[in-house]
Amino acid sequence: MILTLGLVSALQTALIGAFAGYYLSESLYDEIGQRALMVAKTVAATPAVIEGIRARDRAGLNDLARRLAETNEALFIVIGDDQAIRLAHPDPTRLGHSMADDDGDDGSRALKQGQAYVARAMGSLGESMRGKAPVRDRDADAIIGIVSVGYSVNQVEATIQRYNFVLYGVVGLMLLVSIVAAIIIAGRFKRAIFGLEPEEIARLFQERDATLQSVREGIIAINRDGVITTMNRAALDTLGLAPDTPLAGRPILEVLPESDLLTVLASGVPDFDREVWMRNRQMVVNRLPVRQGDDIIGVVASFRLRNEVDQVSRQLTRIQQYADTLRSQTHEYSNKLHTIAGLIQIGATSDALNLIGSEVSDHQALIHLLLEAVPDPVIAGCLLGKYNRAREMGLTLVIDPDSQMADVPDDLPREQLVSVLGNLIDNALEATRQHTGEGGRVTLSMTDLGDDLIFEVEDQGAGIPESERTRIFEKGVSSKAGDSHGYGLHLVSQFLARWGGSVTVDDLPDGGSRFTLYLPKRPDRRDSL
């Protein structure tokens, strides 16, 4: 950069200097020529010159020409008659000869055409700029002679050299200033790009782009104006956008109207591991302001689907639940089989048949109810699992036979719904067991009539004080001991906030609590990034 700026500055300065020198030289030559012409016209109009030519007074004219040449600092003043024969000349040996002997100019333009003009010629006194003017008789207005005034070219060149010395000094100073400026600009520019060369910047940009595209998390960056500057393919995939969707250069609010990136841009406070709901997908978002000194110049957001981690966790949880259910059922049915075997051995076959019929009828009734009231297999499977869980705990999960849950919106995420419903039922089972012990009952009723899906979960627990009914939905708040509790109801509140639903908590007349969950079929979801 220094070499480039220096060479450009040197070239510009050289061109300007050459043009200025040429223009100055031509201007000086023209100025000296005009000066010679003016002096020639003045001398030609002098009465003493006119009278001297008429009288052919060589001595007087030579004396007058010498004094006028000294006064005007001219190299020479030559006076000739109407035939261009010299009457006055610095060199006496040239008197009486034609003025054309010097430069081949016989003065016909002045003597015949009456024109005053400037010429540059080599004469007996050296090269000079000459101004020639006709001498007119005052009485007859006839041309009676000619005056030639010359200024030495050497004088002009000496003046030009003096001016050129100043000019070239200024040009050299300009060149030096340009080089210093180039060094300063290059130094500041290099500091701004962390001392990297252009090739290194290009290579780092390619590496950065490859790294950005290789990250599986979605990444979006905005500048201080809220305009998207960077994104990767994972961002498009995570947001469910087409791979060729143009995002760069578009305002973030145009792409994501409820984005919180502008809030981080204004506050400068980073936001980590925030769970949001975006385009019917639960995501975990990190937002980090980009600073340049004390100024915030943008924000970078990275996000990933929450269910990528949750899916594995849920699968492990389900496997664990299945294993626990199978283990409890194996233990329960093993005891019942031993009982049935004993009844058969003692001949109480009728009691054995009644026991078998009772067991089968309970499960058949539950399965029939779920098939009729809850066609969705995910929700039905969740309820069946909770029914078995309640039996394992020595409790009873009663599903209202008048329940109906068939009109579930297609875009309602089933894994989120069963997570919320499962948390409410689990909490009710735990509260009932702690307060009543075995033999307690939890009741679930469901309805899809109207514009909302409504779930009511009633327990036989100790109840929840009115002052705590809002606080129990905060993260980490729980009546159970230990640090691993207090997340179930928090997840319920987060899902409801995203889906636009609500939950109420009431006391039952006979003790216990009722949680009523309202989920709109046409939700007012809030998406934010």
Short mmCIF file of C-alpha atoms in Angstrom, two decimals:
data_model
loop_
_atom_site.label_atom_id
_atom_site.label_comp_id
_atom_site.label_asym_id
_atom_site.label_seq_id
_atom_site.Cartn_x
_atom_site.Cartn_y
_atom_site.Cartn_z
CA MET A 1 0.00 0.00 0.00
CA ILE A 2 2.87 2.34 0.81
CA LEU A 3 4.51 1.61 -2.55
CA THR A 4 1.23 1.98 -4.42
CA LEU A 5 0.26 5.24 -2.75
CA GLY A 6 3.83 6.51 -3.07
CA LEU A 7 4.03 5.70 -6.78
CA VAL A 8 0.62 7.21 -7.46
CA SER A 9 1.55 10.35 -5.54
CA ALA A 10 4.92 10.55 -7.34
CA LEU A 11 3.27 10.14 -10.73
CA GLN A 12 0.63 12.76 -9.97
CA THR A 13 3.21 15.15 -8.57
CA ALA A 14 5.54 14.63 -11.55
CA LEU A 15 2.74 15.23 -14.04
CA ILE A 16 1.58 18.33 -12.18
CA GLY A 17 5.18 19.58 -11.90
CA ALA A 18 5.92 19.00 -15.60
CA PHE A 19 2.71 20.72 -16.66
CA ALA A 20 3.35 23.62 -14.28
CA GLY A 21 6.95 23.99 -15.56
CA TYR A 22 5.84 23.89 -19.18
CA TYR A 23 3.01 26.32 -18.57
CA LEU A 24 5.32 28.65 -16.62
CA SER A 25 7.94 28.57 -19.37
CA GLU A 26 5.44 29.34 -22.12
CA SER A 27 3.85 32.05 -20.02
CA LEU A 28 7.21 33.72 -19.39
CA TYR A 29 8.16 33.59 -23.07
CA ASP A 30 4.80 35.07 -23.97
CA GLU A 31 5.12 37.70 -21.27
CA ILE A 32 8.63 38.73 -22.42
CA GLY A 33 7.44 38.82 -26.02
CA GLN A 34 4.51 41.06 -25.11
CA ARG A 35 6.86 43.25 -23.12
CA ALA A 36 9.20 43.56 -26.08
CA LEU A 37 6.25 44.41 -28.32
CA MET A 38 5.00 47.06 -25.90
CA VAL A 39 8.42 48.68 -25.65
CA ALA A 40 8.74 48.57 -29.45
CA LYS A 41 5.38 50.33 -29.87
CA THR A 42 6.34 52.91 -27.26
CA VAL A 43 9.72 53.62 -28.92
CA ALA A 44 8.06 53.76 -32.37
CA ALA A 45 5.66 56.44 -31.10
CA THR A 46 8.45 58.55 -29.54
CA PRO A 47 8.72 61.95 -31.37
CA ALA A 48 12.51 61.94 -31.11
CA VAL A 49 12.64 58.60 -32.92
CA ILE A 50 10.27 59.84 -35.63
CA GLU A 51 12.31 63.01 -36.12
CA GLY A 52 15.58 61.09 -36.08
CA ILE A 53 14.35 58.70 -38.81
CA ARG A 54 13.11 61.60 -40.93
CA ALA A 55 16.45 63.37 -40.49
CA ARG A 56 18.42 60.09 -40.70
CA ASP A 57 20.25 61.17 -37.56
CA ARG A 58 22.18 58.01 -36.82
CA ALA A 59 24.14 59.44 -33.93
CA GLY A 60 21.06 60.75 -32.18
CA LEU A 61 19.10 57.57 -32.82
CA ASN A 62 21.93 55.34 -31.54
CA ASP A 63 22.29 57.40 -28.39
CA LEU A 64 18.53 57.38 -27.85
CA ALA A 65 18.27 53.58 -28.55
CA ARG A 66 21.08 52.84 -26.10
CA ARG A 67 19.44 54.86 -23.30
CA LEU A 68 16.02 53.35 -23.95
CA ALA A 69 17.50 49.82 -23.98
CA GLU A 70 19.13 50.45 -20.61
CA THR A 71 15.94 51.95 -19.20
CA ASN A 72 13.79 48.97 -20.29
CA GLU A 73 16.48 46.35 -19.53
CA ALA A 74 16.34 45.18 -23.16
CA LEU A 75 19.11 43.33 -24.92
CA PHE A 76 18.92 45.72 -27.84
CA ILE A 77 16.79 48.31 -29.59
CA VAL A 78 17.34 48.51 -33.36
CA ILE A 79 15.83 51.29 -35.48
CA GLY A 80 15.55 51.06 -39.25
CA ASP A 81 14.16 53.21 -42.08
CA ASP A 82 11.32 52.35 -44.45
CA GLN A 83 13.65 49.93 -46.27
CA ALA A 84 14.63 48.15 -43.08
CA ILE A 85 18.14 49.65 -43.25
CA ARG A 86 19.61 50.01 -39.79
CA LEU A 87 19.90 53.54 -38.46
CA ALA A 88 20.57 52.49 -34.85
CA HIS A 89 22.20 49.29 -33.59
CA PRO A 90 24.38 48.34 -30.59
CA ASP A 91 27.07 47.12 -33.01
CA PRO A 92 28.24 50.10 -35.14
CA THR A 93 29.50 47.74 -37.85
CA ARG A 94 25.91 46.70 -38.48
CA LEU A 95 24.71 50.20 -39.30
CA GLY A 96 23.69 50.76 -42.90
CA HIS A 97 22.91 47.10 -43.43
CA SER A 98 19.53 45.42 -43.78
CA MET A 99 17.83 44.21 -40.65
CA ALA A 100 17.18 40.92 -42.45
CA ASP A 101 20.85 40.05 -41.94
CA ASP A 102 20.06 38.98 -38.35
CA ASP A 103 17.12 36.66 -38.63
CA GLY A 104 16.04 36.69 -42.26
CA ASP A 105 13.04 38.86 -41.37
CA ASP A 106 12.98 41.99 -43.60
CA GLY A 107 10.22 43.54 -41.48
CA SER A 108 7.70 43.52 -44.31
CA ARG A 109 4.79 42.80 -41.91
CA ALA A 110 5.54 46.04 -40.09
CA LEU A 111 6.65 48.17 -43.06
CA LYS A 112 4.10 47.05 -45.65
CA GLN A 113 1.15 45.76 -43.59
CA GLY A 114 1.59 48.09 -40.64
CA GLN A 115 1.39 45.22 -38.09
CA ALA A 116 3.23 45.03 -34.80
CA TYR A 117 4.26 41.44 -33.96
CA VAL A 118 6.46 39.21 -31.80
CA ALA A 119 9.11 36.81 -33.10
CA ARG A 120 11.79 34.58 -31.65
CA ALA A 121 14.99 34.48 -33.64
CA MET A 122 18.76 34.03 -33.51
CA GLY A 123 20.56 37.28 -34.28
CA SER A 124 24.01 38.74 -34.05
CA LEU A 125 23.52 39.34 -30.32
CA GLY A 126 22.21 35.84 -29.62
CA GLU A 127 18.76 34.29 -29.47
CA SER A 128 16.10 36.70 -28.33
CA MET A 129 12.40 37.40 -28.11
CA ARG A 130 11.72 40.36 -30.39
CA GLY A 131 8.89 42.82 -30.67
CA LYS A 132 8.68 44.76 -33.92
CA ALA A 133 6.50 47.80 -34.57
CA PRO A 134 6.19 50.23 -37.52
CA VAL A 135 7.13 53.91 -37.13
CA ARG A 136 4.56 56.26 -38.60
CA ASP A 137 5.01 59.86 -39.68
CA ARG A 138 2.76 62.07 -37.58
CA ASP A 139 1.90 64.38 -40.43
CA ALA A 140 1.29 62.01 -43.33
CA ASP A 141 0.57 58.89 -41.24
CA ALA A 142 2.93 57.04 -43.57
CA ILE A 143 5.25 54.25 -42.41
CA ILE A 144 8.73 55.70 -42.35
CA GLY A 145 10.63 53.09 -40.33
CA ILE A 146 10.67 50.14 -38.03
CA VAL A 147 11.70 49.50 -34.41
CA SER A 148 12.86 46.10 -33.14
CA VAL A 149 13.23 45.53 -29.38
CA GLY A 150 14.83 42.29 -28.18
CA TYR A 151 15.12 40.49 -24.84
CA SER A 152 17.68 37.74 -24.53
CA VAL A 153 16.32 34.20 -24.30
CA ASN A 154 19.06 33.57 -21.75
CA GLN A 155 17.39 36.12 -19.51
CA VAL A 156 14.08 34.34 -19.88
CA GLU A 157 15.64 30.95 -19.18
CA ALA A 158 17.39 32.31 -16.09
CA THR A 159 14.04 33.56 -14.82
CA ILE A 160 12.43 30.21 -15.66
CA GLN A 161 15.16 28.35 -13.81
CA ARG A 162 14.65 30.58 -10.79
CA TYR A 163 10.92 29.89 -10.83
CA ASN A 164 11.50 26.19 -11.54
CA PHE A 165 13.72 25.93 -8.48
CA VAL A 166 10.86 27.15 -6.32
CA LEU A 167 8.34 25.00 -8.25
CA TYR A 168 10.40 21.83 -7.99
CA GLY A 169 10.99 22.51 -4.31
CA VAL A 170 7.24 22.71 -3.76
CA VAL A 171 6.72 19.57 -5.88
CA GLY A 172 9.37 17.72 -3.88
CA LEU A 173 7.75 18.84 -0.62
CA MET A 174 4.35 17.65 -1.91
CA LEU A 175 5.87 14.30 -2.83
CA LEU A 176 7.44 13.97 0.61
CA VAL A 177 4.14 14.88 2.29
CA SER A 178 2.35 12.33 0.07
CA ILE A 179 4.79 9.58 1.05
CA VAL A 180 4.46 10.43 4.74
CA ALA A 181 0.67 10.47 4.36
CA ALA A 182 0.82 7.10 2.58
CA ILE A 183 2.87 5.64 5.45
CA ILE A 184 0.43 7.02 8.05
CA ILE A 185 -2.65 5.83 6.13
CA ALA A 186 -1.14 2.39 5.55
CA GLY A 187 -0.15 2.14 9.22
CA ARG A 188 -3.61 3.09 10.48
CA PHE A 189 -5.25 0.78 7.96
CA LYS A 190 -2.98 -2.08 8.98
CA ARG A 191 -3.76 -1.52 12.64
CA ALA A 192 -7.46 -1.53 11.80
CA ILE A 193 -7.11 -4.95 10.13
CA PHE A 194 -4.92 -6.30 12.94
CA GLY A 195 -1.70 -6.19 10.94
CA LEU A 196 -2.94 -8.59 8.27
CA GLU A 197 -2.11 -8.45 4.61
CA PRO A 198 -4.95 -8.55 2.00
CA GLU A 199 -4.12 -12.16 1.08
CA GLU A 200 -4.30 -13.16 4.74
CA ILE A 201 -7.65 -11.39 5.12
CA ALA A 202 -9.04 -13.25 2.10
CA ARG A 203 -7.83 -16.57 3.48
CA LEU A 204 -9.27 -15.84 6.92
CA PHE A 205 -12.57 -14.86 5.34
CA GLN A 206 -12.72 -18.17 3.50
CA GLU A 207 -11.85 -20.07 6.67
CA ARG A 208 -14.43 -18.11 8.65
CA ASP A 209 -17.13 -18.82 6.07
CA ALA A 210 -16.26 -22.53 6.04
CA THR A 211 -16.31 -22.61 9.84
CA LEU A 212 -19.61 -20.76 9.96
CA GLN A 213 -21.23 -23.15 7.53
CA SER A 214 -19.87 -26.20 9.35
CA VAL A 215 -21.48 -25.25 12.66
CA ARG A 216 -24.66 -27.21 13.25
CA GLU A 217 -26.21 -24.41 15.28
CA GLY A 218 -28.03 -21.65 13.45
CA ILE A 219 -26.17 -18.33 13.49
CA ILE A 220 -27.54 -14.90 12.58
CA ALA A 221 -25.71 -11.58 13.03
CA ILE A 222 -27.09 -8.06 12.71
CA ASN A 223 -25.34 -4.69 12.54
CA ARG A 224 -26.08 -1.58 14.58
CA ASP A 225 -28.98 -0.74 12.23
CA GLY A 226 -30.70 -4.05 12.86
CA VAL A 227 -29.89 -5.37 9.38
CA ILE A 228 -28.86 -9.01 8.94
CA THR A 229 -25.22 -9.25 7.87
CA THR A 230 -24.37 -12.92 8.39
CA MET A 231 -26.18 -16.22 8.56
CA ASN A 232 -25.35 -19.85 7.88
CA ARG A 233 -27.21 -22.71 6.26
CA ALA A 234 -28.06 -24.18 9.65
CA ALA A 235 -29.99 -20.99 10.46
CA LEU A 236 -32.20 -21.48 7.42
CA ASP A 237 -32.71 -25.16 8.21
CA THR A 238 -33.47 -24.50 11.88
CA LEU A 239 -35.98 -21.75 11.04
CA GLY A 240 -37.58 -23.95 8.42
CA LEU A 241 -36.73 -21.59 5.54
CA ALA A 242 -35.81 -22.57 2.00
CA PRO A 243 -32.02 -22.93 1.42
CA ASP A 244 -32.05 -20.11 -1.14
CA THR A 245 -33.94 -17.64 1.06
CA PRO A 246 -32.06 -14.30 0.95
CA LEU A 247 -31.58 -12.96 4.47
CA ALA A 248 -28.46 -10.78 4.19
CA GLY A 249 -29.30 -7.11 3.90
CA ARG A 250 -32.86 -7.50 5.25
CA PRO A 251 -33.99 -5.96 8.57
CA ILE A 252 -34.26 -8.55 11.33
CA LEU A 253 -37.80 -7.42 12.17
CA GLU A 254 -38.84 -8.13 8.59
CA VAL A 255 -37.69 -11.74 8.90
CA LEU A 256 -38.50 -12.28 12.59
CA PRO A 257 -41.01 -9.61 13.73
CA GLU A 258 -40.83 -10.55 17.40
CA SER A 259 -37.03 -10.76 17.57
CA ASP A 260 -35.32 -9.68 20.81
CA LEU A 261 -31.99 -9.01 19.10
CA LEU A 262 -32.71 -5.27 19.01
CA THR A 263 -33.23 -5.36 22.78
CA VAL A 264 -29.76 -6.85 23.25
CA LEU A 265 -28.40 -4.29 20.76
CA ALA A 266 -29.86 -1.45 22.84
CA SER A 267 -28.94 -2.81 26.27
CA GLY A 268 -25.64 -4.52 25.50
CA VAL A 269 -26.51 -7.28 27.97
CA PRO A 270 -25.80 -10.82 26.68
CA ASP A 271 -28.50 -13.46 26.96
CA PHE A 272 -27.57 -17.12 27.30
CA ASP A 273 -29.56 -20.35 27.01
CA ARG A 274 -32.91 -18.64 26.61
CA GLU A 275 -35.71 -21.01 25.63
CA VAL A 276 -37.96 -19.55 22.92
CA TRP A 277 -40.71 -20.76 20.65
CA MET A 278 -40.02 -20.11 16.98
CA ARG A 279 -42.05 -21.26 13.99
CA ASN A 280 -43.70 -24.05 15.99
CA ARG A 281 -40.32 -25.21 17.23
CA GLN A 282 -38.81 -24.91 20.66
CA MET A 283 -35.29 -23.52 20.54
CA VAL A 284 -32.46 -22.58 22.86
CA VAL A 285 -30.97 -19.20 21.95
CA ASN A 286 -27.79 -17.37 22.93
CA ARG A 287 -27.48 -13.67 22.12
CA LEU A 288 -24.17 -11.82 22.41
CA PRO A 289 -23.49 -8.13 21.60
CA VAL A 290 -20.53 -7.34 19.36
CA ARG A 291 -18.43 -4.46 20.68
CA GLN A 292 -15.83 -2.20 19.12
CA GLY A 293 -14.24 -0.44 22.02
CA ASP A 294 -17.14 0.95 24.05
CA ASP A 295 -19.55 0.94 21.10
CA ILE A 296 -21.99 -1.88 20.32
CA ILE A 297 -21.82 -2.48 16.58
CA GLY A 298 -24.07 -5.52 16.33
CA VAL A 299 -25.44 -8.69 17.87
CA VAL A 300 -24.79 -12.37 17.10
CA ALA A 301 -27.41 -15.01 17.90
CA SER A 302 -26.83 -18.75 17.90
CA PHE A 303 -29.74 -21.11 18.28
CA ARG A 304 -30.55 -24.80 18.12
CA LEU A 305 -33.64 -26.92 18.37
CA ARG A 306 -34.47 -27.80 21.94
CA ASN A 307 -35.95 -31.13 20.91
CA GLU A 308 -32.63 -32.36 19.53
CA VAL A 309 -31.50 -32.79 23.12
CA ASP A 310 -34.93 -33.31 24.56
CA GLN A 311 -35.71 -36.05 22.06
CA VAL A 312 -32.86 -38.19 23.30
CA SER A 313 -33.76 -37.36 26.89
CA ARG A 314 -37.42 -38.20 26.30
CA GLN A 315 -36.52 -41.45 24.62
CA LEU A 316 -34.37 -42.46 27.57
CA THR A 317 -37.10 -41.36 29.96
CA ARG A 318 -39.71 -43.36 28.07
CA ILE A 319 -37.48 -46.42 28.06
CA GLN A 320 -37.00 -46.00 31.77
CA GLN A 321 -40.73 -45.57 32.25
CA TYR A 322 -41.45 -48.63 30.16
CA ALA A 323 -38.92 -50.63 32.15
CA ASP A 324 -40.38 -49.42 35.46
CA THR A 325 -43.91 -50.13 34.24
CA LEU A 326 -43.00 -53.58 33.03
CA ARG A 327 -41.17 -54.30 36.28
CA SER A 328 -44.11 -53.14 38.39
CA GLN A 329 -46.60 -54.98 36.23
CA THR A 330 -44.45 -58.11 36.34
CA HIS A 331 -44.30 -57.89 40.11
CA GLU A 332 -48.05 -57.17 40.34
CA TYR A 333 -49.11 -59.89 37.93
CA SER A 334 -46.70 -62.36 39.50
CA ASN A 335 -48.44 -61.88 42.82
CA LYS A 336 -51.85 -62.18 41.20
CA LEU A 337 -50.82 -65.31 39.33
CA HIS A 338 -49.64 -66.86 42.57
CA THR A 339 -52.97 -65.91 44.16
CA ILE A 340 -54.92 -67.40 41.27
CA ALA A 341 -52.79 -70.56 41.44
CA GLY A 342 -53.48 -70.84 45.17
CA LEU A 343 -57.21 -70.38 44.68
CA ILE A 344 -57.25 -73.11 42.05
CA GLN A 345 -55.26 -75.44 44.29
CA ILE A 346 -57.73 -75.05 47.16
CA GLY A 347 -60.64 -75.51 44.79
CA ALA A 348 -61.88 -71.87 44.91
CA THR A 349 -62.22 -71.71 41.16
CA SER A 350 -65.07 -69.23 41.19
CA ASP A 351 -62.99 -66.74 43.20
CA ALA A 352 -60.09 -67.23 40.78
CA LEU A 353 -62.37 -66.50 37.81
CA ASN A 354 -63.77 -63.40 39.49
CA LEU A 355 -60.24 -62.09 40.14
CA ILE A 356 -59.25 -62.67 36.54
CA GLY A 357 -62.41 -61.02 35.23
CA SER A 358 -61.97 -57.98 37.47
CA GLU A 359 -58.39 -57.45 36.30
CA VAL A 360 -59.25 -57.78 32.65
CA SER A 361 -62.36 -55.62 32.85
CA ASP A 362 -60.48 -52.66 34.43
CA HIS A 363 -57.90 -52.52 31.66
CA GLN A 364 -60.44 -53.14 28.95
CA ALA A 365 -62.62 -50.32 30.24
CA LEU A 366 -59.69 -47.90 30.31
CA ILE A 367 -58.50 -48.88 26.83
CA HIS A 368 -62.03 -48.59 25.46
CA LEU A 369 -62.43 -45.14 27.01
CA LEU A 370 -59.11 -43.93 25.58
CA LEU A 371 -59.92 -45.27 22.14
CA GLU A 372 -63.26 -43.49 22.12
CA ALA A 373 -62.32 -40.22 23.83
CA VAL A 374 -58.67 -39.74 22.80
CA PRO A 375 -57.97 -40.87 19.21
CA ASP A 376 -54.47 -39.37 19.30
CA PRO A 377 -52.13 -42.32 20.11
CA VAL A 378 -49.46 -40.12 21.71
CA ILE A 379 -51.86 -38.59 24.22
CA ALA A 380 -53.60 -41.93 24.84
CA GLY A 381 -50.26 -43.66 25.40
CA CYS A 382 -49.24 -40.97 27.88
CA LEU A 383 -52.47 -41.40 29.86
CA LEU A 384 -52.16 -45.19 29.86
CA GLY A 385 -48.62 -44.89 31.16
CA LYS A 386 -49.72 -42.52 33.93
CA TYR A 387 -52.54 -44.93 34.83
CA ASN A 388 -50.00 -47.71 35.32
CA ARG A 389 -47.73 -45.34 37.19
CA ALA A 390 -50.55 -44.50 39.60
CA ARG A 391 -51.26 -48.16 40.24
CA GLU A 392 -47.60 -48.77 40.95
CA MET A 393 -47.69 -45.99 43.54
CA GLY A 394 -50.78 -47.52 45.15
CA LEU A 395 -52.99 -44.75 43.81
CA THR A 396 -55.81 -44.58 41.31
CA LEU A 397 -55.91 -42.37 38.24
CA VAL A 398 -59.56 -41.84 37.33
CA ILE A 399 -60.33 -40.52 33.87
CA ASP A 400 -63.76 -38.93 33.61
CA PRO A 401 -65.82 -41.18 31.31
CA ASP A 402 -67.45 -38.10 29.79
CA SER A 403 -64.05 -36.77 28.65
CA GLN A 404 -63.51 -35.99 24.99
CA MET A 405 -60.20 -34.95 23.37
CA ALA A 406 -60.53 -35.57 19.64
CA ASP A 407 -60.24 -32.06 18.14
CA VAL A 408 -56.55 -31.49 18.80
CA PRO A 409 -54.93 -29.00 16.33
CA ASP A 410 -52.40 -30.60 13.98
CA ASP A 411 -49.80 -27.92 14.68
CA LEU A 412 -49.94 -28.45 18.44
CA PRO A 413 -46.67 -30.25 19.24
CA ARG A 414 -47.66 -33.54 20.82
CA GLU A 415 -44.40 -33.97 22.71
CA GLN A 416 -44.94 -30.58 24.36
CA LEU A 417 -48.57 -31.37 25.20
CA VAL A 418 -47.83 -34.76 26.79
CA SER A 419 -44.89 -33.21 28.66
CA VAL A 420 -47.17 -30.53 30.15
CA LEU A 421 -50.02 -32.97 30.89
CA GLY A 422 -47.61 -35.55 32.30
CA ASN A 423 -46.05 -32.95 34.63
CA LEU A 424 -49.44 -31.96 36.01
CA ILE A 425 -50.46 -35.61 36.58
CA ASP A 426 -47.11 -36.51 38.16
CA ASN A 427 -47.34 -33.56 40.54
CA ALA A 428 -50.90 -34.57 41.46
CA LEU A 429 -49.81 -38.16 42.12
CA GLU A 430 -46.89 -37.05 44.31
CA ALA A 431 -49.06 -34.59 46.25
CA THR A 432 -51.76 -37.23 46.79
CA ARG A 433 -49.33 -39.90 47.97
CA GLN A 434 -47.61 -37.52 50.37
CA HIS A 435 -50.91 -36.42 51.92
CA THR A 436 -53.13 -39.55 51.84
CA GLY A 437 -50.73 -42.42 51.26
CA GLU A 438 -51.84 -45.46 49.30
CA GLY A 439 -55.45 -45.59 48.21
CA GLY A 440 -55.56 -41.94 47.13
CA ARG A 441 -57.12 -40.83 43.90
CA VAL A 442 -56.25 -38.38 41.11
CA THR A 443 -58.99 -37.38 38.68
CA LEU A 444 -58.49 -36.21 35.09
CA SER A 445 -61.21 -34.73 32.91
CA MET A 446 -60.80 -33.41 29.36
CA THR A 447 -62.97 -31.56 26.87
CA ASP A 448 -62.40 -30.14 23.40
CA LEU A 449 -65.73 -28.31 23.13
CA GLY A 450 -65.50 -24.65 22.15
CA ASP A 451 -62.35 -22.80 21.13
CA ASP A 452 -60.08 -24.27 23.82
CA LEU A 453 -58.72 -27.62 24.88
CA ILE A 454 -59.39 -27.94 28.62
CA PHE A 455 -57.67 -30.37 30.99
CA GLU A 456 -58.59 -30.58 34.69
CA VAL A 457 -56.36 -32.47 37.10
CA GLU A 458 -57.65 -32.90 40.68
CA ASP A 459 -55.58 -34.33 43.51
CA GLN A 460 -56.08 -35.18 47.18
CA GLY A 461 -53.02 -33.36 48.37
CA ALA A 462 -52.62 -30.75 51.07
CA GLY A 463 -53.65 -27.92 48.74
CA ILE A 464 -51.69 -24.86 47.67
CA PRO A 465 -51.90 -21.57 49.62
CA GLU A 466 -53.22 -18.73 47.53
CA SER A 467 -50.01 -16.75 48.08
CA GLU A 468 -47.99 -19.56 46.48
CA ARG A 469 -50.18 -20.20 43.41
CA THR A 470 -48.23 -17.83 41.21
CA ARG A 471 -44.81 -18.57 42.63
CA ILE A 472 -45.00 -22.35 42.05
CA PHE A 473 -44.57 -21.75 38.31
CA GLU A 474 -41.18 -20.07 38.82
CA LYS A 475 -38.09 -22.04 37.95
CA GLY A 476 -36.64 -24.01 40.86
CA VAL A 477 -39.60 -23.44 43.20
CA SER A 478 -40.90 -26.70 44.69
CA SER A 479 -42.28 -28.11 47.93
CA LYS A 480 -40.04 -31.16 47.49
CA ALA A 481 -36.58 -31.39 48.98
CA GLY A 482 -33.51 -31.35 46.74
CA ASP A 483 -32.17 -29.32 43.81
CA SER A 484 -33.61 -31.51 41.05
CA HIS A 485 -37.19 -30.31 41.55
CA GLY A 486 -39.11 -27.17 40.58
CA TYR A 487 -38.86 -27.52 36.82
CA GLY A 488 -42.09 -29.28 35.82
CA LEU A 489 -44.50 -26.42 36.43
CA HIS A 490 -41.94 -23.96 35.07
CA LEU A 491 -41.95 -25.85 31.76
CA VAL A 492 -45.76 -25.81 31.85
CA SER A 493 -45.78 -22.00 32.21
CA GLN A 494 -43.23 -21.57 29.42
CA PHE A 495 -45.25 -23.70 27.01
CA LEU A 496 -48.45 -21.85 27.86
CA ALA A 497 -46.75 -18.47 27.37
CA ARG A 498 -45.58 -19.51 23.91
CA TRP A 499 -48.84 -21.13 22.88
CA GLY A 500 -51.03 -18.39 24.32
CA GLY A 501 -52.70 -20.66 26.91
CA SER A 502 -53.27 -20.34 30.63
CA VAL A 503 -53.56 -22.39 33.81
CA THR A 504 -55.56 -21.81 36.97
CA VAL A 505 -55.18 -23.31 40.46
CA ASP A 506 -58.16 -23.80 42.80
CA ASP A 507 -58.84 -25.52 46.11
CA LEU A 508 -61.33 -28.39 46.23
CA PRO A 509 -64.11 -28.46 48.86
CA ASP A 510 -62.92 -31.79 50.28
CA GLY A 511 -59.26 -30.83 50.22
CA GLY A 512 -56.68 -30.96 47.48
CA SER A 513 -56.14 -28.81 44.42
CA ARG A 514 -57.46 -28.52 40.91
CA PHE A 515 -55.19 -27.46 38.03
CA THR A 516 -57.16 -26.34 34.96
CA LEU A 517 -55.21 -26.05 31.72
CA TYR A 518 -56.57 -23.98 28.80
CA LEU A 519 -55.02 -24.35 25.35
CA PRO A 520 -56.54 -22.32 22.48
CA LYS A 521 -57.11 -24.21 19.25
CA ARG A 522 -56.02 -21.10 17.35
CA PRO A 523 -53.07 -19.93 19.40
CA ASP A 524 -51.50 -16.50 19.57
CA ARG A 525 -47.92 -17.73 19.58
CA ARG A 526 -45.02 -15.46 20.36
CA ASP A 527 -41.89 -16.10 18.35
CA SER A 528 -38.64 -14.48 19.38
CA LEU A 529 -35.01 -14.90 18.64
#
